[in-house]
Amino acid sequence: EGWRPHIAGSCMAPGAQVDLISYLSGAGLAALVNFPLWKAAAIGQSGFTAQGPTFFARLKVLLGPPYKGVAATLFGMTWARAAIFYCADAGRDRMLALGASPAAATALPAVGISTLVQVVNQPIVRGTITIQDPSSRHAGLVAALRHIHATRGVSGLWHGTVPAVAKTVPKYVVAIWVKDAMQELLPKPTAPPGAPGHRSQVLQASAIKSIAAGVAGAALTNPLDVIRNEMFKTDEALGETTRRLLRREGASFLWRGMARNLVAVAAPIGMTIFLTDAIVDYRSSRGVASPAASASAATAPAAS
């Protein structure tokens, strides 16, 4: 594992709250900064029309206010990414301590926690994406969820869960794998903790692995994002949605909104990883967190 510090125990271990604060802080800051980019990606992948007489007017629709459901979106993204990142890190270290192989220790915790988080978070995801439609008449998340419940029942709140899980789980597993691979390949810090230059070396490595992990995860799962968002818009089943997309757009739907997705997904994942590393390092230097606390939030996003 080289220079990588370890979290002892699971995500419910004694003293884990100190680390969890850093993970929540990193995820929350990343969600706040990247909300306009997420909005633009949601509109683009869902096929919503961003109307405006000029390019800049359409850009304002995509990136500017009104920011419907911002509080709910930030809450959903923050707790989801923090839970995935933290529990995957803690689970990996626990499995390694129990003698599991690195591959199993990397994949299994991420698969389990990301699946659970996506299922629990699905109503928030569906509602917040629905109200990003510029033509939506819903005032906010609660109004959208009430409408969905009234017209589709309880099951409608979890409509699109299958493609959502199918894209979320691989995204985080890939991000974990890429992050860990980059961490092994990158030069290890030569300065010990607390010495001049240590923080810059840690953050430089974190920036590289964060960007690589975010881009890999976002690019892999773009087609599933498109399918999920189309299911939200039309209320069609998974197979019906996929067949319609293939008939109308051919294979081009696979990269619909890819540019926006690379920004809207890769940026918050990478930023969450980087900010968590930075916050843990800062808290350690201030004596608030133990230097042994892992800053590897990258070992699992977002949430989108």
Short mmCIF file of N, CA, C and O in Angstrom, two decimals, residues 158-222:
data_model
loop_
_atom_site.label_atom_id
_atom_site.label_comp_id
_atom_site.label_asym_id
_atom_site.label_seq_id
_atom_site.Cartn_x
_atom_site.Cartn_y
_atom_site.Cartn_z
N TRP A 158 -39.34 5.05 -7.68
CA TRP A 158 -38.12 4.28 -7.94
C TRP A 158 -38.00 3.87 -9.40
O TRP A 158 -37.20 3.02 -9.74
N HIS A 159 -38.79 4.51 -10.26
CA HIS A 159 -38.69 4.25 -11.69
C HIS A 159 -37.30 4.65 -12.18
O HIS A 159 -36.79 5.72 -11.83
N GLY A 160 -36.65 3.79 -12.95
CA GLY A 160 -35.31 4.07 -13.44
C GLY A 160 -34.21 3.61 -12.52
O GLY A 160 -33.04 3.92 -12.75
N THR A 161 -34.58 2.85 -11.47
CA THR A 161 -33.56 2.42 -10.52
C THR A 161 -32.55 1.46 -11.15
O THR A 161 -31.35 1.52 -10.84
N VAL A 162 -33.03 0.57 -12.02
CA VAL A 162 -32.13 -0.43 -12.62
C VAL A 162 -30.99 0.24 -13.40
O VAL A 162 -29.81 -0.04 -13.14
N PRO A 163 -31.29 1.13 -14.37
CA PRO A 163 -30.16 1.78 -15.06
C PRO A 163 -29.36 2.70 -14.14
O PRO A 163 -28.17 2.89 -14.34
N ALA A 164 -30.02 3.27 -13.13
CA ALA A 164 -29.30 4.13 -12.19
C ALA A 164 -28.26 3.33 -11.42
O ALA A 164 -27.11 3.76 -11.27
N VAL A 165 -28.66 2.15 -10.91
CA VAL A 165 -27.71 1.29 -10.20
C VAL A 165 -26.65 0.78 -11.17
O VAL A 165 -25.46 0.73 -10.84
N ALA A 166 -27.09 0.44 -12.39
CA ALA A 166 -26.16 -0.11 -13.38
C ALA A 166 -25.09 0.90 -13.78
O ALA A 166 -23.98 0.51 -14.16
N LYS A 167 -25.41 2.18 -13.70
CA LYS A 167 -24.38 3.17 -14.04
C LYS A 167 -23.62 3.65 -12.82
O LYS A 167 -22.45 4.00 -12.91
N THR A 168 -24.28 3.68 -11.64
CA THR A 168 -23.61 4.18 -10.45
C THR A 168 -22.55 3.22 -9.94
O THR A 168 -21.44 3.63 -9.61
N VAL A 169 -22.89 1.94 -9.86
CA VAL A 169 -21.95 0.96 -9.32
C VAL A 169 -20.67 0.87 -10.15
O VAL A 169 -19.57 1.00 -9.61
N PRO A 170 -20.77 0.67 -11.49
CA PRO A 170 -19.52 0.65 -12.27
C PRO A 170 -18.74 1.95 -12.18
O PRO A 170 -17.51 1.94 -12.18
N LYS A 171 -19.46 3.08 -12.11
CA LYS A 171 -18.77 4.37 -12.04
C LYS A 171 -17.85 4.44 -10.84
O LYS A 171 -16.68 4.84 -10.96
N TYR A 172 -18.36 4.05 -9.69
CA TYR A 172 -17.55 4.14 -8.48
C TYR A 172 -16.50 3.05 -8.41
O TYR A 172 -15.39 3.28 -7.92
N VAL A 173 -16.82 1.86 -8.89
CA VAL A 173 -15.82 0.79 -8.90
C VAL A 173 -14.65 1.17 -9.81
O VAL A 173 -13.49 0.97 -9.47
N VAL A 174 -14.98 1.71 -10.99
CA VAL A 174 -13.94 2.15 -11.91
C VAL A 174 -13.12 3.28 -11.29
O VAL A 174 -11.88 3.30 -11.37
N ALA A 175 -13.82 4.24 -10.66
CA ALA A 175 -13.10 5.35 -10.03
C ALA A 175 -12.16 4.85 -8.95
O ALA A 175 -11.03 5.33 -8.81
N ILE A 176 -12.62 3.89 -8.17
CA ILE A 176 -11.78 3.30 -7.12
C ILE A 176 -10.55 2.65 -7.74
O ILE A 176 -9.42 2.86 -7.30
N TRP A 177 -10.80 1.82 -8.75
CA TRP A 177 -9.69 1.08 -9.36
C TRP A 177 -8.67 2.04 -9.98
O TRP A 177 -7.45 1.87 -9.80
N VAL A 178 -9.15 3.04 -10.70
CA VAL A 178 -8.24 3.99 -11.34
C VAL A 178 -7.48 4.78 -10.30
O VAL A 178 -6.26 4.99 -10.41
N LYS A 179 -8.17 5.22 -9.25
CA LYS A 179 -7.51 5.97 -8.20
C LYS A 179 -6.40 5.16 -7.54
O LYS A 179 -5.28 5.63 -7.35
N ASP A 180 -6.72 3.92 -7.19
CA ASP A 180 -5.72 3.07 -6.53
C ASP A 180 -4.55 2.76 -7.46
O ASP A 180 -3.40 2.72 -7.04
N ALA A 181 -4.86 2.53 -8.75
CA ALA A 181 -3.80 2.24 -9.71
C ALA A 181 -2.88 3.46 -9.87
O ALA A 181 -1.65 3.33 -9.89
N MET A 182 -3.50 4.65 -9.98
CA MET A 182 -2.70 5.87 -10.10
C MET A 182 -1.87 6.11 -8.84
O MET A 182 -0.72 6.55 -8.92
N GLN A 183 -2.45 5.79 -7.71
CA GLN A 183 -1.73 6.01 -6.45
C GLN A 183 -0.48 5.15 -6.38
O GLN A 183 0.55 5.56 -5.83
N GLU A 184 -0.56 3.92 -6.92
CA GLU A 184 0.60 3.05 -6.93
C GLU A 184 1.65 3.52 -7.94
O GLU A 184 2.84 3.33 -7.73
N LEU A 185 1.18 4.12 -9.04
CA LEU A 185 2.10 4.53 -10.10
C LEU A 185 2.78 5.87 -9.80
O LEU A 185 3.92 6.09 -10.22
N LEU A 186 2.07 6.75 -9.10
CA LEU A 186 2.62 8.08 -8.85
C LEU A 186 3.76 8.03 -7.83
O LEU A 186 3.77 7.17 -6.96
N PRO A 187 4.72 8.95 -7.95
CA PRO A 187 5.82 9.00 -6.96
C PRO A 187 5.27 9.24 -5.56
O PRO A 187 4.33 10.01 -5.36
N LYS A 188 5.83 8.56 -4.60
CA LYS A 188 5.40 8.72 -3.21
C LYS A 188 6.02 10.00 -2.62
O LYS A 188 7.09 10.42 -3.03
N PRO A 189 5.33 10.64 -1.68
CA PRO A 189 5.89 11.85 -1.05
C PRO A 189 7.26 11.56 -0.43
O PRO A 189 7.44 10.56 0.26
N THR A 190 8.17 12.42 -0.68
CA THR A 190 9.52 12.26 -0.11
C THR A 190 9.63 12.97 1.24
O THR A 190 10.50 12.63 2.04
N ALA A 191 8.78 13.96 1.48
CA ALA A 191 8.80 14.69 2.75
C ALA A 191 7.86 14.01 3.73
O ALA A 191 6.74 13.65 3.39
N PRO A 192 8.27 13.81 4.96
CA PRO A 192 7.40 13.19 5.97
C PRO A 192 6.28 14.14 6.36
O PRO A 192 6.37 15.36 6.14
N PRO A 193 5.17 13.62 6.94
CA PRO A 193 4.06 14.47 7.38
C PRO A 193 4.54 15.58 8.31
O PRO A 193 5.34 15.36 9.22
N GLY A 194 4.11 16.80 8.02
CA GLY A 194 4.48 17.96 8.83
C GLY A 194 5.70 18.68 8.33
O GLY A 194 5.95 19.83 8.73
N ALA A 195 6.48 18.05 7.46
CA ALA A 195 7.68 18.69 6.93
C ALA A 195 7.31 19.60 5.76
O ALA A 195 6.30 19.40 5.10
N PRO A 196 8.14 20.61 5.50
CA PRO A 196 7.89 21.49 4.35
C PRO A 196 7.83 20.68 3.06
O PRO A 196 8.68 19.81 2.82
N GLY A 197 6.85 20.96 2.25
CA GLY A 197 6.71 20.27 0.98
C GLY A 197 5.83 19.05 1.02
O GLY A 197 5.41 18.57 -0.04
N HIS A 198 5.53 18.53 2.21
CA HIS A 198 4.71 17.32 2.27
C HIS A 198 3.30 17.57 1.73
O HIS A 198 2.80 16.78 0.92
N ARG A 199 2.69 18.66 2.15
CA ARG A 199 1.31 18.91 1.73
C ARG A 199 1.21 19.10 0.22
O ARG A 199 0.31 18.57 -0.42
N SER A 200 2.15 19.85 -0.36
CA SER A 200 2.10 20.07 -1.80
C SER A 200 2.31 18.77 -2.56
O SER A 200 1.66 18.54 -3.60
N GLN A 201 3.16 17.89 -2.07
CA GLN A 201 3.37 16.60 -2.72
C GLN A 201 2.11 15.74 -2.65
O GLN A 201 1.73 15.09 -3.64
N VAL A 202 1.47 15.73 -1.49
CA VAL A 202 0.24 14.94 -1.33
C VAL A 202 -0.86 15.47 -2.25
O VAL A 202 -1.55 14.70 -2.93
N LEU A 203 -1.02 16.80 -2.30
CA LEU A 203 -2.10 17.38 -3.09
C LEU A 203 -1.83 17.29 -4.59
O LEU A 203 -2.78 17.15 -5.38
N GLN A 204 -0.59 17.34 -5.00
CA GLN A 204 -0.29 17.16 -6.41
C GLN A 204 -0.66 15.75 -6.86
O GLN A 204 -1.27 15.56 -7.93
N ALA A 205 -0.30 14.76 -6.05
CA ALA A 205 -0.68 13.39 -6.38
C ALA A 205 -2.19 13.22 -6.35
O ALA A 205 -2.78 12.54 -7.20
N SER A 206 -2.83 13.85 -5.37
CA SER A 206 -4.29 13.76 -5.27
C SER A 206 -4.98 14.36 -6.48
O SER A 206 -5.97 13.82 -6.98
N ALA A 207 -4.46 15.48 -6.99
CA ALA A 207 -5.06 16.12 -8.15
C ALA A 207 -5.01 15.21 -9.37
O ALA A 207 -6.00 15.08 -10.11
N ILE A 208 -3.89 14.55 -9.57
CA ILE A 208 -3.73 13.67 -10.73
C ILE A 208 -4.67 12.48 -10.64
O ILE A 208 -5.41 12.16 -11.58
N LYS A 209 -4.68 11.81 -9.50
CA LYS A 209 -5.51 10.62 -9.36
C LYS A 209 -6.99 10.99 -9.36
O LYS A 209 -7.84 10.24 -9.86
N SER A 210 -7.33 12.18 -8.85
CA SER A 210 -8.72 12.62 -8.81
C SER A 210 -9.27 12.84 -10.20
O SER A 210 -10.38 12.41 -10.53
N ILE A 211 -8.49 13.53 -11.03
CA ILE A 211 -8.92 13.79 -12.41
C ILE A 211 -9.07 12.48 -13.18
O ILE A 211 -10.07 12.26 -13.89
N ALA A 212 -8.09 11.59 -13.05
CA ALA A 212 -8.15 10.32 -13.76
C ALA A 212 -9.36 9.49 -13.34
O ALA A 212 -10.07 8.92 -14.18
N ALA A 213 -9.63 9.41 -12.05
CA ALA A 213 -10.75 8.62 -11.55
C ALA A 213 -12.08 9.20 -12.01
O ALA A 213 -12.98 8.47 -12.42
N GLY A 214 -12.22 10.52 -11.93
CA GLY A 214 -13.47 11.15 -12.32
C GLY A 214 -13.79 10.99 -13.79
O GLY A 214 -14.92 10.65 -14.16
N VAL A 215 -12.81 11.21 -14.65
CA VAL A 215 -13.02 11.10 -16.09
C VAL A 215 -13.36 9.66 -16.48
O VAL A 215 -14.27 9.41 -17.28
N ALA A 216 -12.65 8.70 -15.93
CA ALA A 216 -12.90 7.30 -16.26
C ALA A 216 -14.32 6.89 -15.88
O ALA A 216 -15.03 6.25 -16.66
N GLY A 217 -14.75 7.25 -14.67
CA GLY A 217 -16.08 6.88 -14.23
C GLY A 217 -17.18 7.53 -15.05
O GLY A 217 -18.18 6.90 -15.39
N ALA A 218 -17.01 8.80 -15.39
CA ALA A 218 -18.04 9.52 -16.14
C ALA A 218 -18.18 9.01 -17.57
O ALA A 218 -19.28 8.83 -18.08
N ALA A 219 -17.05 8.77 -18.24
CA ALA A 219 -17.10 8.32 -19.63
C ALA A 219 -17.74 6.94 -19.75
O ALA A 219 -18.51 6.68 -20.68
N LEU A 220 -17.44 6.06 -18.83
CA LEU A 220 -17.95 4.69 -18.90
C LEU A 220 -19.46 4.63 -18.79
O LEU A 220 -20.12 3.83 -19.47
N THR A 221 -20.05 5.48 -17.96
CA THR A 221 -21.46 5.33 -17.62
C THR A 221 -22.38 6.32 -18.32
O THR A 221 -23.57 6.37 -18.03
N ASN A 222 -21.88 7.11 -19.27
CA ASN A 222 -22.73 8.09 -19.95
C ASN A 222 -23.96 7.48 -20.60
O ASN A 222 -25.06 8.03 -20.46
#
